[in-house]
JSON list of C-alpha atoms in Angstrom, two decimals:
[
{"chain": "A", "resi": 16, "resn": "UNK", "atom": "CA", "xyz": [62.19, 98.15, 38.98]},
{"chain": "A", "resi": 17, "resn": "UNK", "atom": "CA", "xyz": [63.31, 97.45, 42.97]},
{"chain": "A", "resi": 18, "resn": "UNK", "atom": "CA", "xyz": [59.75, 98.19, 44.40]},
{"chain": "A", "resi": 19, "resn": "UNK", "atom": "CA", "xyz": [57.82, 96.14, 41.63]},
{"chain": "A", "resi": 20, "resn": "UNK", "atom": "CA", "xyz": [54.91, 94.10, 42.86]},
{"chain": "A", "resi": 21, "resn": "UNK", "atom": "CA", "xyz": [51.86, 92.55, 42.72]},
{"chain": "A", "resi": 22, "resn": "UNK", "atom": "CA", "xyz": [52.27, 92.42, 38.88]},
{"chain": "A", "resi": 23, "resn": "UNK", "atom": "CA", "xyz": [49.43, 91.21, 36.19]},
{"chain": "A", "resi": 24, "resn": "UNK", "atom": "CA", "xyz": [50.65, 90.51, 32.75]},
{"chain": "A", "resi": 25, "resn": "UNK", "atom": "CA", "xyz": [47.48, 90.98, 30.56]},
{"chain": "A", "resi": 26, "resn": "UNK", "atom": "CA", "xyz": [49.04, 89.01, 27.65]},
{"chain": "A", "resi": 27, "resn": "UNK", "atom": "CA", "xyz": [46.57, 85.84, 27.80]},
{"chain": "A", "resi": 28, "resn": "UNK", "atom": "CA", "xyz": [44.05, 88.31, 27.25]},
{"chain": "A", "resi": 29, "resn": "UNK", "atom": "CA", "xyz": [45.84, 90.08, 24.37]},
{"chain": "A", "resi": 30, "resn": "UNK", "atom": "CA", "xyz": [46.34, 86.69, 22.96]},
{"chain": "A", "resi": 31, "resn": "UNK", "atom": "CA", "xyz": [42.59, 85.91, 23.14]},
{"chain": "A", "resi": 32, "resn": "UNK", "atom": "CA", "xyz": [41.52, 89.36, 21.50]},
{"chain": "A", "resi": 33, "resn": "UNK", "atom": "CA", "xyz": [44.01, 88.62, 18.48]},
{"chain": "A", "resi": 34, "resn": "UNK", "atom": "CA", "xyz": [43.05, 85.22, 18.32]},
{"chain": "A", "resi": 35, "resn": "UNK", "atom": "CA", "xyz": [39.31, 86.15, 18.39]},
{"chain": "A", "resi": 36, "resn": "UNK", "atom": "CA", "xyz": [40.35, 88.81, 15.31]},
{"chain": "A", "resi": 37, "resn": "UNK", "atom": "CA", "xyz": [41.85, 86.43, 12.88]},
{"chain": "A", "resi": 38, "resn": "UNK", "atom": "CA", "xyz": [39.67, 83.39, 13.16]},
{"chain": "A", "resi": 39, "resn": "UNK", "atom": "CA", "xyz": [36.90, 85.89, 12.42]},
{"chain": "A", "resi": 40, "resn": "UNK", "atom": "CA", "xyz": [34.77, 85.93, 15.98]},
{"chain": "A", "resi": 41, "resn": "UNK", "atom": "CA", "xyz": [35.30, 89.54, 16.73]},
{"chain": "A", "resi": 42, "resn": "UNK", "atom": "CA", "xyz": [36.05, 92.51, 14.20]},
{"chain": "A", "resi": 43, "resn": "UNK", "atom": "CA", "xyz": [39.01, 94.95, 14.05]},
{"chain": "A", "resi": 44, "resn": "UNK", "atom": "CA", "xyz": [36.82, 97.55, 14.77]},
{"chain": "A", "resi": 45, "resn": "UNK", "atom": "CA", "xyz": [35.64, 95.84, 18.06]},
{"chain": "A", "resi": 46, "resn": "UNK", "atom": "CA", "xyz": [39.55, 96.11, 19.79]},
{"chain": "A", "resi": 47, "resn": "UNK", "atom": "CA", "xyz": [40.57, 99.38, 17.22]},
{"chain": "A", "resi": 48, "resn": "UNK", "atom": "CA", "xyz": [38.58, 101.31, 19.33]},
{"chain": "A", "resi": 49, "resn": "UNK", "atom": "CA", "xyz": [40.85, 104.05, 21.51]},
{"chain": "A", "resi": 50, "resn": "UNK", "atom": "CA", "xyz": [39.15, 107.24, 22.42]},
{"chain": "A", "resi": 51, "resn": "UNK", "atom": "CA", "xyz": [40.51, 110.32, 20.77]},
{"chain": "A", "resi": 52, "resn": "UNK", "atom": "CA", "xyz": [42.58, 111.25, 24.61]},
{"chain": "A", "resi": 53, "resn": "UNK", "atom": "CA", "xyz": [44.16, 108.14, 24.54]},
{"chain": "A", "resi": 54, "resn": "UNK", "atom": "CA", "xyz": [45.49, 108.58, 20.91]},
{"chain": "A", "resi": 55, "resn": "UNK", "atom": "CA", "xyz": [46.37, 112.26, 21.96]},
{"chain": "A", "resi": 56, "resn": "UNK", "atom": "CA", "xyz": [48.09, 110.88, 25.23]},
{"chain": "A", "resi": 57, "resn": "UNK", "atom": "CA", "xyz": [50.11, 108.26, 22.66]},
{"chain": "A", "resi": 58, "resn": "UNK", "atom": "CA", "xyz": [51.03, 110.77, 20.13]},
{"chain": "A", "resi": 59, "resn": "UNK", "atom": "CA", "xyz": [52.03, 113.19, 22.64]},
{"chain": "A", "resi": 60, "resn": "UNK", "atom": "CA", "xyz": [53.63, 111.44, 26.24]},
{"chain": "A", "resi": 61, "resn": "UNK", "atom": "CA", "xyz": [53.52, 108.01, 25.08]},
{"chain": "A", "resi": 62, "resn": "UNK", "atom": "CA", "xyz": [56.50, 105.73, 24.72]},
{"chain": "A", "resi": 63, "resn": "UNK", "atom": "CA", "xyz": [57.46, 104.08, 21.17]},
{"chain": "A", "resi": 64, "resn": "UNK", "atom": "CA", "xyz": [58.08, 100.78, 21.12]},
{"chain": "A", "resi": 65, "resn": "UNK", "atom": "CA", "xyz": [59.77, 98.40, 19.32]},
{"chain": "A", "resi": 66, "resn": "UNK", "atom": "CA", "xyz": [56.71, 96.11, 18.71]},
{"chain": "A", "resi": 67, "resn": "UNK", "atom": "CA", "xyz": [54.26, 95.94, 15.34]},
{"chain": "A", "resi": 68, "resn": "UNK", "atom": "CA", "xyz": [50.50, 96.78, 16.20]},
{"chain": "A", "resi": 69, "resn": "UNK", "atom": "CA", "xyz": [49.04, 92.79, 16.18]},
{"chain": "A", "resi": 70, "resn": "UNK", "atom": "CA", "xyz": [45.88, 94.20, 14.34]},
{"chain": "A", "resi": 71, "resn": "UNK", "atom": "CA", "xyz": [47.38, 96.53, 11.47]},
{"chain": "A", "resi": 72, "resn": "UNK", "atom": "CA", "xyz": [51.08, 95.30, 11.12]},
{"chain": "A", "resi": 73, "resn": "UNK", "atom": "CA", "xyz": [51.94, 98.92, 10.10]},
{"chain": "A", "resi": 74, "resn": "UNK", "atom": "CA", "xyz": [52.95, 100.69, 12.99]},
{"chain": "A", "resi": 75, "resn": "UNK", "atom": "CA", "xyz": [55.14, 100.22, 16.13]},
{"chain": "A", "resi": 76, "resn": "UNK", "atom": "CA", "xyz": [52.29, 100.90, 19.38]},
{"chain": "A", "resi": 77, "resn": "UNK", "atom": "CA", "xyz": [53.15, 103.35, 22.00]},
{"chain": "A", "resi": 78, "resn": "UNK", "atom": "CA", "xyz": [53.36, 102.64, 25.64]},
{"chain": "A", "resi": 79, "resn": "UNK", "atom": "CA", "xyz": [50.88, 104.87, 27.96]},
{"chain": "A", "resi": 80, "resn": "UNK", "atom": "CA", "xyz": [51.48, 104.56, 31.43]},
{"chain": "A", "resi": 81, "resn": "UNK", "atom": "CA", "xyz": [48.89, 105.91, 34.24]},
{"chain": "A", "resi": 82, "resn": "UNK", "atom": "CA", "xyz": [49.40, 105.88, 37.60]},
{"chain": "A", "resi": 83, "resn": "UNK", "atom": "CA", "xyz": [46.87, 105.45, 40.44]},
{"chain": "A", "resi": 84, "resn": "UNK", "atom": "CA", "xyz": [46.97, 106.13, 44.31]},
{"chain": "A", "resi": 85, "resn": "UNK", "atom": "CA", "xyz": [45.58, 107.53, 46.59]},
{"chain": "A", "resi": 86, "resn": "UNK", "atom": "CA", "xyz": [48.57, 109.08, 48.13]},
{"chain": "A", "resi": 87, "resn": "UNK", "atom": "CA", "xyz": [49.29, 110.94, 44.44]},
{"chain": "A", "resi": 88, "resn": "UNK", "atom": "CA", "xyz": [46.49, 113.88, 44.99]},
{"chain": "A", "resi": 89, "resn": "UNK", "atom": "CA", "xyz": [46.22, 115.47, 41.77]},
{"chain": "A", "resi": 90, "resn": "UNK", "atom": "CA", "xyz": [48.71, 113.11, 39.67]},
{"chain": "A", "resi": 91, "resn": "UNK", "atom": "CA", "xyz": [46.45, 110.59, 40.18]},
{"chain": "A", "resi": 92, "resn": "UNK", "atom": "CA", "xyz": [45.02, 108.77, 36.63]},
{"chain": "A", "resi": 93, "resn": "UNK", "atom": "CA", "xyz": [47.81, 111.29, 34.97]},
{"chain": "A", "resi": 94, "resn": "UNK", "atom": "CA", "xyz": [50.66, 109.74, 32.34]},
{"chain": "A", "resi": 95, "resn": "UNK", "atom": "CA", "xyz": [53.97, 109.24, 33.56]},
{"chain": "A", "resi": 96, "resn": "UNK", "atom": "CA", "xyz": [57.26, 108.43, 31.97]},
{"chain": "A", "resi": 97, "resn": "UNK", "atom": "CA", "xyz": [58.77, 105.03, 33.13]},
{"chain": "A", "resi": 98, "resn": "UNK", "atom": "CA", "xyz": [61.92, 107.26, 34.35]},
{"chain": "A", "resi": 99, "resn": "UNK", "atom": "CA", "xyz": [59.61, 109.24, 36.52]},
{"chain": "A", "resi": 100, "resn": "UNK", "atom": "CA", "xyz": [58.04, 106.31, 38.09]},
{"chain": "A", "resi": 101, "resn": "UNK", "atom": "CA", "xyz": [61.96, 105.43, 39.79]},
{"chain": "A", "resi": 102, "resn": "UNK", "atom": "CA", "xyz": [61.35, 108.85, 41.82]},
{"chain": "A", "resi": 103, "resn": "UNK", "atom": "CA", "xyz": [57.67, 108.50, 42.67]},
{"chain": "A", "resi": 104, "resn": "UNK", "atom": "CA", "xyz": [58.87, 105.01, 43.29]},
{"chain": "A", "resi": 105, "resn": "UNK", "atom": "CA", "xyz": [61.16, 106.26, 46.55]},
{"chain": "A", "resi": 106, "resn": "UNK", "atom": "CA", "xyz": [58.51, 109.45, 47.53]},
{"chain": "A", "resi": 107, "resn": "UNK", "atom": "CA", "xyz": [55.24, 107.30, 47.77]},
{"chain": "A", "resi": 108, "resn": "UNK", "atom": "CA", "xyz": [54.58, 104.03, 49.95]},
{"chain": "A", "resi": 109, "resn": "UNK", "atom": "CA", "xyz": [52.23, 102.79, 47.24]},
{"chain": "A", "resi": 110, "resn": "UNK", "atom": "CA", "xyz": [50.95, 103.77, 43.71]},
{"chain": "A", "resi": 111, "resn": "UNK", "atom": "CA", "xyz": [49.07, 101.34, 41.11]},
{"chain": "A", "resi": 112, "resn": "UNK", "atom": "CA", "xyz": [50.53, 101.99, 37.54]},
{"chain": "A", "resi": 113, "resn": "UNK", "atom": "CA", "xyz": [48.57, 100.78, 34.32]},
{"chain": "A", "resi": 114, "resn": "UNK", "atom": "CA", "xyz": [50.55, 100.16, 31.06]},
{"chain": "A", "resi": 115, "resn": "UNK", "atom": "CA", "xyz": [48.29, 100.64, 27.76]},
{"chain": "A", "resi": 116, "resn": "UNK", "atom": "CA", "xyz": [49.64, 99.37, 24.43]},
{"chain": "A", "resi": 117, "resn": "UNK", "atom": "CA", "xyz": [48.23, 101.90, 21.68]},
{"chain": "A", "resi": 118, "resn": "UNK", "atom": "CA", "xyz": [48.84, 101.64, 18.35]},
{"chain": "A", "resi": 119, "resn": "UNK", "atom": "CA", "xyz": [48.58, 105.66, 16.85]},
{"chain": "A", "resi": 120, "resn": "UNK", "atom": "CA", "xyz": [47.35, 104.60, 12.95]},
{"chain": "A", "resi": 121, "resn": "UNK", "atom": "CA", "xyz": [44.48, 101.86, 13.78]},
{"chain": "A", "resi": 122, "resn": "UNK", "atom": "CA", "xyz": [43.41, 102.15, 17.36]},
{"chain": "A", "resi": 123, "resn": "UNK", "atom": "CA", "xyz": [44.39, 99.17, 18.63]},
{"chain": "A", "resi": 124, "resn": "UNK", "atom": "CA", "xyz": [44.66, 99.74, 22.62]},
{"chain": "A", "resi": 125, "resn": "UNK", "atom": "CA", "xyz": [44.60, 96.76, 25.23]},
{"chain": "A", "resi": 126, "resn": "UNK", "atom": "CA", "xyz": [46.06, 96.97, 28.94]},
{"chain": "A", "resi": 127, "resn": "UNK", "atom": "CA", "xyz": [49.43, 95.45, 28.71]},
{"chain": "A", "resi": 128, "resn": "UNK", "atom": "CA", "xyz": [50.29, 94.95, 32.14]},
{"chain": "A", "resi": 129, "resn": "UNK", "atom": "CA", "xyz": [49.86, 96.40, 35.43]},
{"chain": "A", "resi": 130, "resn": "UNK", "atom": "CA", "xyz": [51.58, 96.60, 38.88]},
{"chain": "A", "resi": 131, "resn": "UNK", "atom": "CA", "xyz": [52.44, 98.41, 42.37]},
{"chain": "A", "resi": 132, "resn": "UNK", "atom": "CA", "xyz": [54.83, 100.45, 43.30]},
{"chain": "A", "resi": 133, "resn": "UNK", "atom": "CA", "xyz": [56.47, 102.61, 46.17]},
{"chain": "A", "resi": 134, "resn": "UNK", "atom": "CA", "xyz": [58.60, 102.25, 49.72]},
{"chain": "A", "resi": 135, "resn": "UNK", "atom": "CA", "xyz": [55.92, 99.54, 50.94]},
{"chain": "A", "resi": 136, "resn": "UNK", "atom": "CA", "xyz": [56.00, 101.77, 54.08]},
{"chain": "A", "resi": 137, "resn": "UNK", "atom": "CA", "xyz": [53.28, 103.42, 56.08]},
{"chain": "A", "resi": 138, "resn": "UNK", "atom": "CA", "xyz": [53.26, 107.37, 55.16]},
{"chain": "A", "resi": 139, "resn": "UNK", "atom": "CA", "xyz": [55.10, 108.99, 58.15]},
{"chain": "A", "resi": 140, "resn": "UNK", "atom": "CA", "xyz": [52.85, 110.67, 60.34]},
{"chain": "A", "resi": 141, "resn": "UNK", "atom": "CA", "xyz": [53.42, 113.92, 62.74]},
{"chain": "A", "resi": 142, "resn": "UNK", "atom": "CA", "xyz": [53.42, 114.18, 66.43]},
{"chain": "A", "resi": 143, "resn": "UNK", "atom": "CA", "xyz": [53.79, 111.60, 68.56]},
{"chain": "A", "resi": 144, "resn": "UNK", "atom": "CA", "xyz": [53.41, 108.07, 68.83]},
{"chain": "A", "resi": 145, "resn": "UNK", "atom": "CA", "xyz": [50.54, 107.19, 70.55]}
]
């Protein structure tokens, strides 16, 4: 996206989790843990994918995306659809947006990645310059 920036890839993390699973230091249970309105916002606005749950291997997980700001007002910490985010993109100088990986049949959820976007300009402001 044009106004992508200050971008964190949580897949060393991911990595570590999975890693963690199969040599047997951590339980499925310990990263299959999504609360019931994050498995609702999944089923419901999410985003398939095209990539197997790590944990279960049975499903594809769904892409949640949340947006934060403090420009937003009320759509703040609400899902969005990647195609919205182009608009909100051009309206707002700057907006955080979060991208959870769910998976909808064992829980699975980790933070995929995260980043900024928006105009990277200073709201506009009435009257006169001072």
């Amino acid at each position: 996206m044009w106004s992508q920036r200050a971008v964190v890839d949580y897949g060393l993390a991911k990595r570590a989790a999975i890693q963690s699973i199969r040599s047997g230091h951590m339980e499925s249970r310990d990263v299959c843990d999504a609360h019931p309105y994050l498995l609702r916002a999944a089923r419901t606005l999410g985003e398939p994918t095209d990539y197997g749950c790590p944990i279960c291997e049975r499903q594809n997980v769904t892409h949640v995306t949340y947006v934060y700001g403090d420009e937003l007002g009320r759509s703040a910490g609400r899902v969005k659809a990647s195609s919205d985010l182009v608009e909100m993109a051009r309206e707002y100088e700057e907006f955080r947006v979060y991208v959870v990986e769910v998976c909808q049949g064992c829980g699975w959820n980790h933070l995929a990645v995260s980043f900024l976007l928006g105009t990277g300009d200073p709201p506009a402001r009435g009257g006169l310059p001072g």
